[in-house]
Coordinates of C-alpha atoms and ligand atoms in Angstrom, one line a residue:
X608 CA 44.8 -30.6 45.6
X609 CA 42.9 -31.3 42.3
X610 CA 41.5 -34.9 41.6
X611 CA 41.0 -35.7 37.8
X612 CA 39.2 -38.0 36.4
X613 CA 39.2 -38.9 32.6
X614 CA 37.3 -40.9 30.0
X615 CA 38.8 -44.2 29.6
X616 CA 40.4 -44.7 26.3
X617 CA 40.7 -48.6 26.0
X618 CA 38.8 -49.5 23.5
X619 CA 35.3 -51.3 24.8
X620 CA 36.4 -50.1 28.5
X621 CA 33.0 -48.8 29.9
X622 CA 34.4 -48.5 33.4
X623 CA 35.1 -45.2 35.7
X624 CA 37.5 -44.5 38.4
X625 CA 34.8 -42.3 40.0
X626 CA 31.4 -42.4 40.4
X627 CA 29.0 -39.2 41.7
X628 CA 28.4 -40.7 44.8
X629 CA 32.4 -41.2 45.5
X630 CA 32.9 -37.1 43.7
X631 CA 30.9 -36.3 46.9
X632 CA 33.0 -37.9 49.0
X633 CA 36.5 -36.1 47.9
X634 CA 34.7 -33.0 47.5
X635 CA 33.7 -33.0 51.5
X636 CA 37.3 -34.2 51.9
X637 CA 38.5 -31.0 50.9
X638 CA 39.5 -31.8 47.4
X639 CA 38.1 -30.4 43.8
X640 CA 37.4 -32.9 41.3
X641 CA 37.6 -32.2 37.7
X642 CA 35.8 -34.9 35.6
X643 CA 36.1 -34.9 31.6
X644 CA 32.8 -35.0 29.5
X645 CA 31.0 -38.4 29.2
X646 CA 33.8 -39.9 31.7
X647 CA 30.7 -42.0 33.7
X648 CA 28.4 -42.2 30.7
X649 CA 29.7 -46.0 30.2
X650 CA 28.0 -46.9 33.7
X651 CA 25.2 -44.8 32.9
X652 CA 25.9 -42.2 35.0
X653 CA 25.5 -38.3 33.2
X654 CA 27.8 -35.3 33.4
X655 CA 24.5 -33.7 35.2
X656 CA 25.1 -35.7 37.9
X657 CA 28.5 -35.4 38.9
X658 CA 27.9 -31.7 38.4
X659 CA 25.6 -32.1 40.7
X660 CA 27.8 -34.2 43.2
X661 CA 30.0 -31.4 43.3
X662 CA 33.0 -31.8 40.5
X663 CA 33.8 -29.4 37.2
X664 CA 33.2 -31.3 34.4
X665 CA 36.1 -30.2 31.6
X666 CA 35.8 -31.2 27.8
X667 CA 39.4 -30.7 27.1
X668 CA 41.5 -34.0 28.4
X669 CA 44.7 -32.0 28.1
X670 CA 43.7 -29.2 30.3
X671 CA 42.4 -32.1 32.6
X672 CA 45.6 -33.6 32.9
X673 CA 47.4 -30.3 33.1
X674 CA 45.4 -29.4 36.2
X675 CA 45.0 -32.5 38.2
X676 CA 47.7 -33.4 40.9
X677 CA 45.8 -36.7 41.6
X678 CA 44.7 -38.6 38.4
X679 CA 42.5 -41.4 39.2
X680 CA 41.9 -44.0 36.4
X681 CA 40.9 -47.5 35.4
X682 CA 43.5 -49.0 32.8
X683 CA 46.9 -48.4 32.6
X684 CA 47.9 -45.0 30.4
X685 CA 47.8 -46.2 27.2
X686 CA 48.3 -43.3 24.1
X687 CA 45.1 -41.6 23.1
X688 CA 44.5 -40.9 19.5
X689 CA 42.4 -38.5 19.5
X690 CA 44.7 -35.8 20.9
X691 CA 47.7 -37.8 19.7
X692 CA 49.4 -38.2 22.8
X693 CA 50.3 -40.5 25.7
X694 CA 48.9 -40.2 28.9
X695 CA 51.5 -41.1 30.8
X696 CA 52.9 -38.1 28.8
X697 CA 50.1 -35.8 30.0
X698 CA 50.1 -36.3 33.5
X699 CA 52.7 -33.0 34.7
X700 CA 56.0 -34.2 35.9
X701 CA 55.6 -35.3 39.6
X702 CA 52.3 -35.9 40.3
X703 CA 50.3 -38.5 41.3
X704 CA 48.8 -41.4 39.4
X705 CA 45.9 -43.8 40.8
X706 CA 45.4 -46.5 38.4
X707 CA 45.7 -50.8 37.6
X708 CA 48.8 -50.5 36.0
X709 CA 50.1 -54.2 35.4
X710 CA 53.3 -52.9 35.8
X711 CA 55.5 -56.2 35.7
X712 CA 53.7 -57.2 32.2
X713 CA 56.3 -56.5 29.2
X714 CA 54.1 -54.8 27.3
X715 CA 53.9 -52.0 30.1
X716 CA 57.8 -52.0 30.8
X717 CA 58.2 -48.9 28.0
X718 CA 54.8 -47.0 30.0
X719 CA 56.5 -47.6 33.4
X720 CA 60.0 -46.3 32.7
X721 CA 57.9 -43.2 30.9
X722 CA 56.1 -42.7 34.5
X723 CA 59.4 -42.8 36.0
X724 CA 61.4 -40.0 33.6
X725 CA 58.4 -37.8 34.5
X726 CA 59.2 -38.7 38.1
X727 CA 55.0 -39.7 38.8
X728 CA 54.4 -41.0 41.7
X729 CA 52.0 -44.2 40.1
X730 CA 50.3 -46.3 42.4
X731 CA 49.1 -49.3 41.2
X732 CA 45.8 -51.2 42.2
X733 CA 46.5 -55.0 41.1
X734 CA 49.4 -54.7 44.0
X735 CA 47.3 -53.9 47.1
X736 CA 48.3 -56.3 50.0
X737 CA 45.6 -58.7 51.1
X738 CA 45.6 -57.4 54.7
X739 CA 42.2 -57.2 56.5
X740 CA 42.5 -53.6 56.8
X741 CA 43.5 -53.3 52.8
X742 CA 40.4 -55.6 52.2
X743 CA 38.3 -52.5 51.1
X744 CA 40.7 -51.2 49.2
X745 CA 41.0 -54.7 47.1
X746 CA 40.4 -53.5 43.3
X747 CA 41.8 -56.9 42.2
X748 CA 39.5 -59.4 44.3
X749 CA 36.4 -57.0 43.1
X750 CA 37.4 -57.0 39.4
X751 CA 38.6 -60.7 39.3
X752 CA 35.0 -61.7 40.9
X753 CA 33.0 -59.7 37.3
X754 CA 35.7 -61.6 35.6
X755 CA 34.9 -65.2 36.6
X756 CA 31.9 -64.6 36.0
X757 CA 31.4 -62.9 32.6
X758 CA 34.7 -65.2 31.5
X759 CA 32.2 -68.5 31.9
X760 CA 28.9 -66.6 30.1
X761 CA 31.4 -65.7 27.7
X762 CA 32.8 -69.3 26.9
X763 CA 29.0 -70.7 26.8
X764 CA 28.2 -68.2 24.1
X765 CA 31.0 -69.6 22.1
X766 CA 30.4 -73.1 22.6
X767 CA 28.9 -75.5 19.9
X768 CA 27.3 -77.1 23.0
X769 CA 24.8 -76.7 25.8
X770 CA 26.4 -76.6 29.1
X771 CA 23.7 -78.0 31.0
X772 CA 22.6 -81.6 30.7
X773 CA 19.4 -81.4 28.3
X774 CA 16.7 -84.1 28.2
X775 CA 15.5 -83.9 24.4
X776 CA 13.1 -85.7 22.7
X777 CA 15.7 -87.3 20.7
X778 CA 17.8 -88.5 23.5
X779 CA 20.0 -87.2 26.8
X780 CA 22.9 -84.3 25.5
X781 CA 26.1 -84.5 28.1
X782 CA 26.6 -81.4 29.6
X783 CA 29.8 -79.5 29.0
X784 CA 32.9 -80.0 31.1
X785 CA 34.2 -76.7 32.3
X786 CA 38.3 -76.8 34.0
X787 CA 39.3 -73.7 35.8
X788 CA 43.6 -73.7 36.3
X789 CA 43.9 -71.1 39.0
X790 CA 41.3 -71.1 41.8
X791 CA 41.3 -67.5 43.5
X792 CA 39.1 -65.3 43.4
X793 CA 38.2 -65.7 39.5
X794 CA 38.7 -69.4 39.4
X795 CA 35.9 -70.2 42.2
X796 CA 34.0 -67.2 40.3
X797 CA 34.0 -69.1 37.5
X798 CA 33.2 -72.7 38.9
X799 CA 30.0 -71.5 40.5
X800 CA 29.1 -69.7 37.2
X801 CA 29.8 -72.5 35.5
X802 CA 28.0 -74.9 38.3
X803 CA 25.0 -72.7 37.8
X804 CA 24.8 -73.0 34.3
X805 CA 25.2 -76.8 35.1
X806 CA 28.6 -77.8 33.5
X807 CA 30.7 -80.2 34.8
X808 CA 33.1 -79.1 36.7
X809 CA 37.4 -79.6 37.3
X810 CA 39.7 -77.6 39.1
X811 CA 43.2 -77.2 39.8
X812 CA 45.2 -75.2 42.0
X813 CA 49.1 -75.5 43.9
X814 CA 47.5 -74.4 47.0
X815 CA 45.4 -76.8 49.7
X816 CA 43.0 -73.8 50.3
X817 CA 42.0 -73.4 46.9
X818 CA 41.4 -76.9 46.0
X819 CA 39.2 -77.3 48.7
X820 CA 37.5 -74.4 48.0
X821 CA 36.7 -76.3 44.3
X822 CA 35.8 -79.3 46.1
X823 CA 33.0 -77.3 48.2
X824 CA 31.8 -76.1 44.4
X825 CA 31.3 -79.7 43.9
X826 CA 34.6 -79.4 41.4
X827 CA 36.8 -82.6 41.0
X828 CA 40.1 -82.0 41.5
X829 CA 42.8 -82.8 39.3
X830 CA 45.5 -84.2 40.9
X831 CA 48.6 -82.0 41.2
X832 CA 50.1 -81.7 44.8
X833 CA 53.7 -79.5 44.7
X834 CA 55.3 -79.5 48.2
X835 CA 53.9 -76.6 50.3
X836 CA 58.0 -75.4 50.4
X837 CA 57.3 -74.9 46.7
X838 CA 54.3 -74.1 46.1
X839 CA 53.3 -71.3 49.0
X840 CA 55.0 -68.4 49.9
X841 CA 54.7 -65.6 52.2
X842 CA 51.1 -65.6 53.9
X843 CA 49.9 -68.6 52.4
X844 CA 50.0 -67.1 48.5
X845 CA 51.1 -69.5 45.6
X846 CA 55.2 -69.2 44.8
X847 CA 56.4 -68.8 41.3
X848 CA 56.8 -72.9 40.3
X849 CA 60.2 -73.9 38.7
X850 CA 60.4 -74.9 35.8
X851 CA 61.0 -78.6 36.9
X852 CA 57.3 -78.5 38.4
X853 CA 55.8 -76.4 35.9
X854 CA 56.7 -79.1 33.4
X855 CA 55.3 -81.5 36.0
X856 CA 52.1 -79.8 36.1
X857 CA 51.5 -79.2 32.4
X858 CA 51.7 -83.1 31.9
X859 CA 48.8 -83.2 34.2
X860 CA 46.6 -80.8 32.9
X861 CA 47.9 -82.5 29.3
X862 CA 46.0 -85.9 30.8
X863 CA 42.5 -84.2 31.0
X864 CA 42.7 -81.3 28.7
X865 CA 41.4 -83.4 25.4
X866 CA 38.1 -83.9 27.5
X867 CA 37.3 -80.1 28.3
X868 CA 34.9 -77.9 26.7
X869 CA 35.3 -74.7 28.2
X870 CA 39.1 -74.1 30.6
X871 CA 39.2 -70.8 32.5
X872 CA 43.1 -69.6 32.9
X873 CA 43.5 -67.7 35.7
X874 CA 46.6 -68.7 37.5
X875 CA 49.2 -66.2 39.2
X876 CA 51.7 -65.3 41.6
X877 CA 51.6 -62.1 43.2
X878 CA 53.4 -59.2 41.2
X879 CA 54.4 -61.9 38.7
X880 CA 54.4 -63.1 35.3
X881 CA 51.6 -65.7 34.6
X882 CA 52.8 -68.9 34.2
X883 CA 52.6 -71.0 30.9
X884 CA 51.1 -73.5 31.7
X885 CA 49.0 -74.5 28.0
X886 CA 50.9 -75.1 25.4
X887 CA 50.6 -75.2 21.6
X888 CA 50.9 -78.8 21.7
X889 CA 48.8 -78.8 24.2
X890 CA 46.2 -77.1 22.4
X891 CA 46.6 -78.9 19.4
X892 CA 44.7 -81.8 21.7
X893 CA 42.0 -80.4 22.8
X894 CA 38.5 -81.0 21.7
X895 CA 37.6 -79.2 18.2
X896 CA 35.1 -76.3 19.5
X897 CA 36.7 -76.0 22.5
X898 CA 37.3 -72.6 24.8
X899 CA 40.2 -71.1 26.3
X900 CA 39.3 -68.1 28.7
X901 CA 42.9 -66.6 29.5
X902 CA 42.1 -64.2 32.3
X903 CA 45.9 -63.9 33.3
X904 CA 46.5 -62.0 30.1
X905 CA 47.3 -58.8 31.6
X906 CA 50.2 -60.7 33.5
X907 CA 50.7 -62.1 30.1
X908 CA 48.5 -65.1 29.9
X909 CA 48.6 -69.3 31.0
X910 CA 48.7 -70.0 27.5
X911 CA 51.5 -69.8 25.1
X912 CA 49.2 -68.7 22.1
X913 CA 46.8 -66.1 24.1
X914 CA 47.0 -62.9 22.3
X915 CA 46.6 -59.9 24.1
X916 CA 42.9 -58.3 23.5
X917 CA 42.3 -60.7 21.0
X918 CA 39.9 -63.5 20.9
X919 CA 40.3 -65.8 17.5
X920 CA 40.3 -69.3 16.4
X921 CA 43.6 -71.1 16.6
X922 CA 42.7 -74.0 14.2
X923 CA 39.4 -75.3 15.8
X924 CA 39.8 -74.1 19.1
X925 CA 38.9 -70.7 20.2
X926 CA 41.4 -68.8 22.5
X927 CA 40.5 -65.2 24.2
X928 CA 42.4 -63.0 25.8
X929 CA 40.2 -60.2 26.2
X930 CA 42.1 -57.8 28.8
X931 CA 38.8 -55.6 29.4
X932 CA 36.4 -58.5 30.6
X933 CA 35.2 -56.1 33.8
X934 CA 34.4 -53.3 31.5
X935 CA 31.7 -55.2 30.0
X936 CA 29.5 -55.2 33.3
X937 CA 30.5 -51.3 33.8
X938 CA 27.8 -50.8 36.4
X939 CA 28.5 -53.4 39.3
X940 CA 32.5 -52.9 38.3
X941 CA 32.4 -49.5 38.2
X942 CA 30.5 -49.2 41.2
X943 CA 32.9 -51.8 43.4
X944 CA 36.2 -50.4 41.4
X945 CA 35.2 -46.5 42.5
X946 CA 34.5 -47.2 46.0
X947 CA 37.8 -49.5 46.5
X948 CA 39.6 -46.2 45.0
X949 CA 38.0 -44.1 47.5
X950 CA 38.8 -46.2 50.4
X951 CA 42.8 -46.1 49.2
X952 CA 42.3 -42.4 48.4
X953 CA 41.3 -41.9 52.0
X954 CA 43.8 -44.1 53.5
X955 CA 46.2 -42.3 51.6
X956 CA 45.4 -39.0 52.5
X957 CA 44.5 -39.8 56.4
X958 CA 46.4 -37.0 57.5
X959 CA 45.4 -33.9 55.5
X960 CA 44.5 -34.0 51.4
X961 CA 48.1 -32.4 50.9
X962 CA 49.7 -34.3 53.5
X963 CA 49.9 -38.0 51.1
X964 CA 51.3 -40.7 53.8
X965 CA 53.8 -42.7 51.4
X966 CA 55.3 -44.4 54.4
X967 CA 51.6 -46.4 54.7
X968 CA 52.4 -50.1 53.9
X969 CA 49.0 -50.2 51.6
X970 CA 51.0 -47.1 49.7
X971 CA 54.0 -48.4 49.8
X972 CA 52.8 -51.7 48.1
X973 CA 51.3 -50.3 45.4
X974 CA 54.0 -48.1 44.6
X975 CA 55.5 -48.8 41.3
X976 CA 57.7 -45.1 40.1
X977 CA 58.4 -42.3 42.7
X978 CA 61.1 -39.1 42.3
X979 CA 62.4 -40.8 39.5
X980 CA 62.4 -44.6 40.6
X981 CA 61.0 -47.8 39.5
X982 CA 60.2 -49.4 43.6
X983 CA 58.1 -51.8 42.5
X984 CA 59.5 -55.3 43.7
X985 CA 57.7 -57.5 40.8
X986 CA 58.6 -54.8 38.2
X987 CA 62.5 -54.7 38.5
X988 CA 62.3 -58.8 38.8
X989 CA 60.3 -58.6 35.5
X990 CA 62.6 -56.1 34.4
X991 CA 65.5 -58.1 35.1
X992 CA 66.7 -55.1 37.0
X993 CA 66.7 -57.2 40.4
Ligands
NAD961 P1 45.8 -64.8 42.4 O1 45.4 -64.2 40.9 O2 47.6 -64.5 42.8 O3 45.9 -66.4 41.9 C1 44.8 -67.3 41.6 C2 45.6 -68.7 42.1 O4 46.2 -69.3 40.9 C3 45.6 -68.7 43.0 O5 44.5 -69.5 43.6 C4 47.3 -69.4 43.0 O6 47.3 -70.5 44.0 C5 46.9 -69.9 41.8 N1 48.1 -70.6 41.0 C6 49.2 -69.6 41.4 N2 50.3 -70.4 40.5 C7 49.6 -71.8 40.1 C8 49.7 -72.8 39.1 N3 51.2 -72.9 38.6 N4 48.9 -73.5 39.2 C9 47.5 -74.1 39.4 N5 47.3 -72.3 40.2 C10 48.0 -71.6 40.0 O7 45.2 -64.6 43.5 P2 43.3 -64.3 44.0 O8 42.6 -64.9 43.1 O9 43.7 -62.7 44.1 O10 43.9 -65.1 45.5 C11 44.0 -65.9 46.4 C12 43.5 -66.8 47.3 O11 43.5 -65.5 47.9 C13 41.9 -66.3 47.5 O12 41.4 -67.5 46.7 C14 41.5 -66.1 48.3 O13 41.5 -67.3 49.5 C15 42.7 -65.1 48.9 N6 41.9 -63.4 49.2 C16 42.5 -63.0 50.6 C17 41.7 -61.8 50.5 C18 41.9 -61.2 51.6 O14 41.8 -61.4 52.6 N7 41.9 -59.6 51.4 C19 41.4 -61.1 49.4 C20 41.3 -61.8 47.7 C21 41.7 -63.2 48.0

């Protein structure tokens, strides 16, 4: 059985799906490992380190895809301009792909259908269940930690004001206000980072646990409480709010939005499209020079104006839809991601490297396509096929 690790092709993506230490683990399990030349460069890991760990370094990416039984990647398959082929089409029929796929997002639907048509067993790292057994495989939490941290640093760099309160010889400058909408892993890390920078913190979430977490970091909780039966689903996670409640939520957000300097959006419902919580008219009411970091962009975004992969000024408000923030902290994010994927692979092949356990609950939960079918609930729902 051969594992292939191609170099990531998304612009500014510097992560890699396996580090040399992970290659050594896979080789120890009995896999042969192919790594594309320069795959670890963005995370400062050399081809020689991969060779020493037991990998074969391959220059030709098409050969790597053709020979591999399992492709390990970070980002979803994209068109590889260098070879003029889509990564999804380079995977031979019936083989396996393990990566972030974000399959419910509309702009990924065509790619998911390609995977289906090529009978790929595609396993997505954004659908690992939040059970204690799966904790070490939880790639989303690992990457969310990076996104929350870096989003605040990026926002602070765009701001035309200081973040902390500053006592100067000319007088006292007020601290910046930061608003976290959605206080899961991203939002909590963003609040913690903004607190270290000295911001005045505000937060809103539809789960009571999340609001408690925000309060414990010193944030003022913006009052919006949907009844638990409307907001909380299976396992204590958020549910998609009905439109009438989303409308109420937008009104509450609107009541504080004009005061905010940084808005960090990370409100998500597992396996679903992100709810739109900030509309164009709401952006128009924001302070000139303020910044929206829409971290939910892989699921479509929480702001209706966010453009995937872009940062732009909408009049005088900066709206950032950068899609690969963890890719800008490549050493630590590769380390966390590659180790989480390694745990996933170990679990998948726990009965032997030629016997993937496709009935395992973690594997089933993360499966997107298999044997020519789309089997991922959130994706089928988003495609209108449920
Ligand atoms: P997520 O990315 O799915 O959602 C982010 C946040 O958005 C959640 O807090 C959710 O309540 C909130 N949200 C959804 N709809 C909203 C709306 N309309 N308005 C405002 N907020 C909305 O979740 P996550 O960050 O991956 O995890 C959520 C929580 O799960 C974490 O805070 C943590 O307590 C827990 N968790 C547990 C494990 C584990 O046990 N292995 C791992 C990770 C997270």
